[in-house]
XYZ file of C-alpha atoms in Angstrom:
443
model
C 86.255 115.355 100.801
C 84.082 116.621 97.950
C 80.702 115.095 97.403
C 77.820 116.793 95.680
C 76.955 120.381 96.257
C 74.390 122.877 95.219
C 76.221 125.905 93.855
C 75.941 127.629 97.214
C 78.235 125.072 98.823
C 80.388 123.980 95.904
C 83.583 124.836 97.745
C 82.542 123.153 100.964
C 82.132 119.601 102.180
C 79.238 117.242 101.519
C 75.656 118.171 102.266
C 72.385 116.528 101.424
C 70.995 118.169 98.829
C 45.686 113.346 62.025
C 44.631 110.098 63.766
C 47.581 108.209 62.244
C 49.873 111.107 62.910
C 48.609 111.584 66.422
C 48.995 107.882 67.078
C 52.581 108.017 65.832
C 53.466 110.993 68.004
C 51.818 109.518 71.119
C 53.005 112.463 73.200
C 52.202 113.338 76.774
C 50.459 116.683 76.770
C 51.364 119.647 78.916
C 50.856 123.385 78.835
C 52.813 124.866 75.954
C 54.499 128.221 75.903
C 53.213 130.604 73.217
C 56.716 130.529 71.708
C 56.181 126.889 70.820
C 52.989 127.731 68.947
C 53.975 130.851 67.024
C 54.861 129.077 63.770
C 52.396 127.617 61.295
C 52.191 123.832 61.427
C 51.060 121.406 58.753
C 47.498 121.160 60.068
C 47.305 124.937 60.162
C 48.501 125.018 56.569
C 45.778 122.581 55.509
C 43.202 124.702 57.309
C 44.303 127.856 55.485
C 44.507 126.524 51.925
C 43.154 123.717 49.763
C 46.138 121.456 49.158
C 44.391 119.190 46.672
C 46.538 118.868 43.548
C 49.096 121.325 44.926
C 52.825 120.617 45.140
C 54.315 120.704 48.636
C 58.090 120.642 49.009
C 58.863 118.769 52.223
C 62.359 119.011 53.736
C 63.073 115.771 55.560
C 66.065 113.943 57.022
C 66.757 110.741 55.114
C 70.237 110.182 56.534
C 69.821 106.496 57.250
C 72.716 104.097 57.882
C 73.627 101.738 55.051
C 75.007 98.215 55.223
C 78.789 98.100 55.289
C 78.560 95.015 53.103
C 76.849 96.511 50.041
C 76.549 100.274 50.759
C 72.942 100.032 49.577
C 70.776 98.253 52.142
C 69.175 100.499 54.783
C 70.028 99.011 58.187
C 67.866 101.299 60.357
C 64.729 102.933 58.954
C 63.950 105.073 62.033
C 64.347 108.341 60.146
C 62.247 107.078 57.263
C 59.417 106.080 59.591
C 59.639 109.491 61.250
C 58.546 111.306 58.075
C 55.505 109.074 57.477
C 52.908 110.979 59.567
C 53.456 114.334 57.844
C 53.756 112.788 54.382
C 50.583 110.737 54.781
C 48.678 113.730 56.154
C 49.594 115.773 53.076
C 48.712 112.906 50.736
C 45.337 112.524 52.453
C 44.742 116.203 51.705
C 45.357 115.493 48.031
C 48.749 117.199 47.872
C 51.703 116.045 45.807
C 54.675 115.637 48.135
C 58.154 116.444 46.879
C 60.670 115.039 49.351
C 63.946 116.872 49.730
C 66.968 115.830 51.827
C 70.727 115.837 52.006
C 72.579 112.552 52.442
C 75.935 112.604 54.173
C 78.565 115.168 53.228
C 79.433 114.930 49.542
C 80.692 118.546 49.639
C 79.369 119.513 46.220
C 80.492 116.367 44.420
C 78.217 113.800 42.784
C 78.895 110.469 44.459
C 77.102 107.464 43.061
C 77.002 105.173 46.065
C 77.428 105.023 49.821
C 76.724 107.282 52.790
C 77.518 110.480 50.827
C 75.925 109.305 47.611
C 72.621 109.236 45.823
C 69.345 108.714 47.663
C 68.473 105.596 45.631
C 68.677 103.244 48.685
C 65.687 104.877 50.385
C 63.267 104.646 47.453
C 61.991 101.092 48.013
C 61.757 101.435 51.825
C 59.772 104.662 51.372
C 57.390 102.981 48.936
C 56.740 100.285 51.510
C 56.263 102.694 54.411
C 54.047 105.151 52.539
C 52.089 102.571 50.577
C 52.408 104.572 47.357
C 54.794 104.786 44.442
C 57.810 107.043 44.926
C 59.310 108.545 41.794
C 62.899 109.803 41.951
C 64.864 112.325 39.902
C 68.644 112.608 39.647
C 68.950 116.243 40.718
C 67.100 118.613 43.011
C 66.826 121.604 40.649
C 66.836 122.252 36.919
C 64.568 121.842 33.910
C 64.156 118.065 34.162
C 63.255 118.311 37.838
C 60.812 121.140 37.158
C 59.168 119.050 34.429
C 58.833 116.084 36.808
C 57.272 118.356 39.437
C 54.791 119.808 36.933
C 53.773 116.311 35.829
C 52.567 115.415 39.333
C 48.785 115.142 39.512
C 47.205 114.384 42.882
C 48.622 112.371 45.769
C 51.964 111.699 44.038
C 55.354 111.467 45.753
C 58.571 112.673 44.131
C 62.005 112.265 45.722
C 64.700 114.783 44.820
C 68.381 113.941 44.687
C 70.882 114.670 47.479
C 70.799 118.462 47.937
C 74.450 118.555 48.990
C 75.549 117.533 45.509
C 75.300 121.310 45.066
C 78.024 123.300 46.852
C 75.624 126.182 47.339
C 73.309 124.148 49.594
C 75.334 124.638 52.770
C 75.951 128.301 51.922
C 72.244 129.080 51.580
C 72.833 129.936 47.938
C 69.889 132.086 46.774
C 69.980 130.648 43.244
C 69.655 127.093 44.556
C 66.886 128.190 46.938
C 65.049 129.851 44.034
C 65.427 126.671 41.959
C 63.841 124.616 44.713
C 61.141 127.251 45.037
C 60.040 126.638 41.425
C 58.944 123.115 42.279
C 56.097 123.793 44.704
C 53.547 126.224 46.074
C 54.094 125.395 49.729
C 56.978 124.298 51.950
C 56.907 121.972 54.955
C 59.983 121.712 57.175
C 60.176 118.387 58.994
C 63.939 117.952 59.425
C 64.596 119.183 62.957
C 68.150 117.824 62.911
C 69.106 120.396 60.261
C 66.874 123.241 61.445
C 69.858 124.959 63.089
C 71.533 125.266 59.671
C 70.786 128.173 57.349
C 70.920 126.142 54.144
C 69.131 126.606 50.835
C 66.768 123.674 51.444
C 66.102 124.413 55.125
C 65.758 128.196 55.245
C 66.382 129.976 51.933
C 63.698 128.134 50.013
C 60.932 129.341 52.341
C 61.067 132.860 50.904
C 60.006 131.443 47.531
C 56.850 129.791 48.853
C 53.337 131.082 49.413
C 53.343 129.586 52.930
C 55.825 127.520 54.929
C 54.904 125.262 57.832
C 56.366 122.860 60.372
C 55.677 119.165 59.886
C 54.529 116.948 62.764
C 58.070 115.959 63.702
C 59.421 119.506 63.840
C 56.267 120.789 65.530
C 56.610 118.185 68.266
C 60.270 119.089 68.821
C 59.400 122.768 69.197
C 56.557 122.050 71.577
C 58.533 119.722 73.787
C 61.909 121.441 73.879
C 60.701 125.028 74.007
C 57.648 124.167 76.067
C 59.705 122.228 78.586
C 62.216 124.949 79.293
C 60.049 128.037 78.783
C 56.991 126.950 80.736
C 57.721 123.608 82.409
C 55.924 121.609 85.030
C 58.230 122.421 87.920
C 60.593 121.532 89.383
C 62.648 121.474 86.157
C 65.805 119.359 86.111
C 68.440 119.233 83.375
C 70.920 116.361 83.277
C 73.856 117.505 81.172
C 76.723 115.213 80.218
C 79.189 114.684 77.437
C 82.915 114.774 76.975
C 83.586 118.415 76.172
C 82.603 121.246 78.462
C 83.141 123.701 75.586
C 80.039 122.445 73.760
C 77.838 122.446 76.853
C 78.803 125.651 78.688
C 76.421 127.861 76.654
C 73.603 125.393 77.346
C 74.356 125.286 81.073
C 74.523 129.089 81.219
C 71.135 129.367 79.508
C 69.583 126.676 81.707
C 70.676 128.541 84.837
C 67.944 131.020 83.922
C 65.303 128.287 83.693
C 66.157 125.232 85.792
C 65.661 124.432 89.441
C 68.290 121.693 89.380
C 71.157 120.907 87.001
C 72.966 117.566 87.301
C 76.343 117.333 85.595
C 78.168 114.243 84.365
C 80.511 113.086 81.634
C 84.070 114.123 80.906
C 83.267 117.804 81.303
C 82.953 117.505 85.103
C 86.734 117.434 85.454
C 87.003 120.982 84.136
C 84.682 122.003 86.969
C 86.733 119.997 89.481
C 89.859 121.744 88.224
C 88.142 125.075 88.793
C 87.626 123.979 92.398
C 91.300 123.207 92.824
C 90.989 119.423 92.771
C 93.602 117.018 91.447
C 91.990 115.250 88.496
C 94.821 112.843 87.642
C 94.850 112.008 83.928
C 91.172 112.868 83.438
C 90.335 115.006 80.441
C 90.207 118.754 81.011
C 89.777 121.815 78.831
C 92.153 124.232 80.499
C 90.867 127.252 78.595
C 87.406 126.760 80.136
C 88.424 126.260 83.762
C 87.871 129.899 84.668
C 84.497 129.995 82.921
C 83.414 126.816 84.719
C 84.197 128.553 87.998
C 82.117 131.543 86.955
C 79.162 129.311 86.117
C 79.273 127.764 89.575
C 79.245 131.245 91.074
C 76.325 132.279 88.839
C 74.352 129.240 89.957
C 75.015 130.152 93.587
C 73.805 133.704 93.013
C 70.650 132.521 91.248
C 69.843 129.863 93.831
C 70.034 127.046 91.279
C 71.268 123.660 92.477
C 74.216 122.875 90.207
C 75.198 119.395 91.283
C 78.486 117.703 90.462
C 79.093 113.974 91.042
C 80.396 113.150 94.524
C 82.232 110.075 93.241
C 83.596 108.727 89.971
C 84.654 105.457 88.396
C 88.394 105.607 87.676
C 90.467 103.663 85.161
C 94.207 103.273 84.728
C 93.855 103.508 80.939
C 91.265 104.421 78.341
C 90.255 100.882 77.492
C 87.523 98.353 78.206
C 89.985 96.042 79.983
C 91.357 98.776 82.242
C 91.750 98.313 85.977
C 89.027 100.308 87.710
C 88.345 101.869 91.085
C 85.732 104.108 92.692
C 86.907 107.294 94.355
C 85.578 110.482 95.852
C 85.870 113.362 93.425
C 88.366 115.022 95.762
C 90.602 111.929 95.901
C 91.587 111.444 92.243
C 95.335 111.420 91.700
C 98.270 109.950 89.842
C 97.644 108.303 86.477
C 93.982 107.521 87.134
C 91.324 108.995 84.853
C 87.595 109.339 85.491
C 85.423 107.562 82.918
C 82.005 107.358 84.613
C 80.050 108.670 87.583
C 80.019 106.528 90.725
C 77.293 104.752 92.744
C 76.932 107.517 95.332
C 76.323 109.945 92.485
C 73.593 107.758 91.040
C 71.848 107.544 94.412
C 71.977 111.329 94.625
C 70.733 111.764 91.051
C 67.857 109.366 91.764
C 66.834 111.502 94.732
C 66.942 114.747 92.734
C 65.210 113.353 89.641
C 62.500 111.921 91.870
C 61.582 115.429 93.018
C 61.208 116.891 89.526
C 58.286 116.987 87.099
C 60.169 117.966 83.936
C 63.539 116.365 83.191
C 65.785 116.998 80.181
C 68.675 114.574 79.552
C 71.415 115.587 77.122
C 74.793 113.871 77.030
C 76.156 110.614 78.501
C 77.434 110.343 82.070
C 80.555 108.425 81.031
C 82.188 106.479 78.240
C 79.066 104.361 77.804
C 80.402 102.660 74.668
C 82.658 100.663 77.014
C 80.679 98.318 79.271
C 82.616 99.032 82.512
C 81.787 102.733 82.151
C 78.183 102.510 80.895
C 76.441 102.133 84.256
C 76.001 105.851 84.875
C 74.375 106.595 81.526
C 72.160 103.510 81.520
C 71.048 104.170 85.102
C 70.080 107.750 84.244
C 68.097 106.384 81.292
C 66.292 104.041 83.703
C 65.612 106.931 86.082
C 64.110 108.891 83.175
C 61.774 105.979 82.423
C 60.741 105.739 86.073
C 60.020 109.473 86.112
C 57.850 109.126 83.001
C 55.919 106.313 84.641
C 54.966 108.578 87.553
C 53.769 111.318 85.188
C 56.823 113.537 84.689
C 57.687 115.064 81.304
C 60.957 113.482 80.170
C 62.982 114.597 77.153
C 66.112 112.946 75.773
C 68.296 114.802 73.280
C 71.719 114.309 71.749
C 72.858 111.295 69.753
C 74.705 109.512 72.565
C 71.900 109.993 75.081
C 69.337 108.731 72.587
C 71.545 105.753 71.732
C 71.865 104.898 75.426
C 68.108 105.079 76.016
C 67.413 102.907 72.996
C 70.208 100.511 73.950
C 68.519 100.064 77.312
C 65.221 99.347 75.541
C 63.591 102.386 77.125
C 62.818 104.494 74.065
C 59.076 104.042 74.512
C 59.224 104.977 78.187
C 60.231 108.615 77.833
C 57.934 111.432 76.765
C 60.036 112.620 73.858
C 63.248 111.605 72.108
C 64.691 114.515 70.163
C 65.857 113.840 66.615
C 68.359 116.675 66.595
C 71.731 116.875 68.311
C 73.041 120.358 67.573
C 69.538 121.646 66.902
C 68.218 120.521 70.281
C 71.218 122.059 72.053
C 70.729 125.387 70.306
C 67.030 125.382 71.083
C 67.783 124.693 74.757
C 70.267 127.586 74.647
C 67.429 129.823 73.537
C 68.841 130.410 70.069
C 66.635 131.000 67.056
C 66.913 128.176 64.539
C 67.111 129.416 60.917
C 64.948 126.547 59.675
C 62.244 127.570 62.136
C 62.591 131.323 61.786
C 61.937 130.987 58.034
C 58.491 129.447 58.561
C 55.222 131.395 58.291
C 53.548 132.712 61.406
C 50.594 130.701 62.704
């Protein structure tokens, strides 16, 4: 019977094993690695130069959901509120702020309305949040935009049009980057969710600025994610879930160099079970990664890292909310059953391991949490993260589904940091250099 195992016994039987800005960020402090501090941040920028009357191009993420009824009303302003601290700090310094963002995926076409359309829906909400007028132009480069930028005086806000109306944006087109560069003296990157993309408005534009800095949001992401894995309060635990092992293997491999404990969940666990020779029934598996999963388990064993797989799973006879369900040991799955969540024994084990750790990173759901019968694992892990925060641990949640689960459980304010980037947070955890960060000036 297979239960959990540290990598050393994976093939054996069970064993135990500014004031406003600072207020907004409300982060638990811990010792930061120098890597997290090597780039200039917005306060450092203000200390180096007088921003009064200067234009600052600020790359933000304004990808807010719109009402399905009218395609205009913003239904969740979380991302708009997230840009307020940096914007207000710059305005307090007398700068003119030129906001720049993509919106959906128009793929180089001008779309008037909807999730891939113009940024008109965010204008009024931004005015309300910032407490100032927000002017908007209908392009992001060109003579009319340059004239609007030159007309800014002191403490003005100008919103550019959807950058992805230009095909060159996603190709880091130098001409588009140069056009954006004509609008301002300084650049502030505060869109962590796109920092892993080498686009004209995230990376290319920085070479046309006198100085480029990280905004509060990006700075916090760098400090937490890089600080947590490069110089954590140990023991360091990573809880990695999600459906596809292919997207998480590089992260797991990188974390083997840094973590004391790695807890695995989600659909990807069945690829590991397959590598161990288990029958997984109709559970999802990525056959081409079975061998690599086996190698990762061996690497963990060699490094002395506890790589823990769930000892039990919640099974279903079909992929549906009204499916018949059962709980089984991981070694006892068979027939037409498929695993859709981790089981109660697993959650007891995870509670024990999380309780020992002082830094915990959670990325990826433990099961199909969108369906109530298979949400227990993910919600319970979210609750365990909150409990860990309460006792003083550093807790970080990244990845859209993990964040959604934490917020769904009403626990968003009980974790140290919720990452705003899915792919960006994964790549940072992998140890990759993010183009939108690499382009920034040194501190």
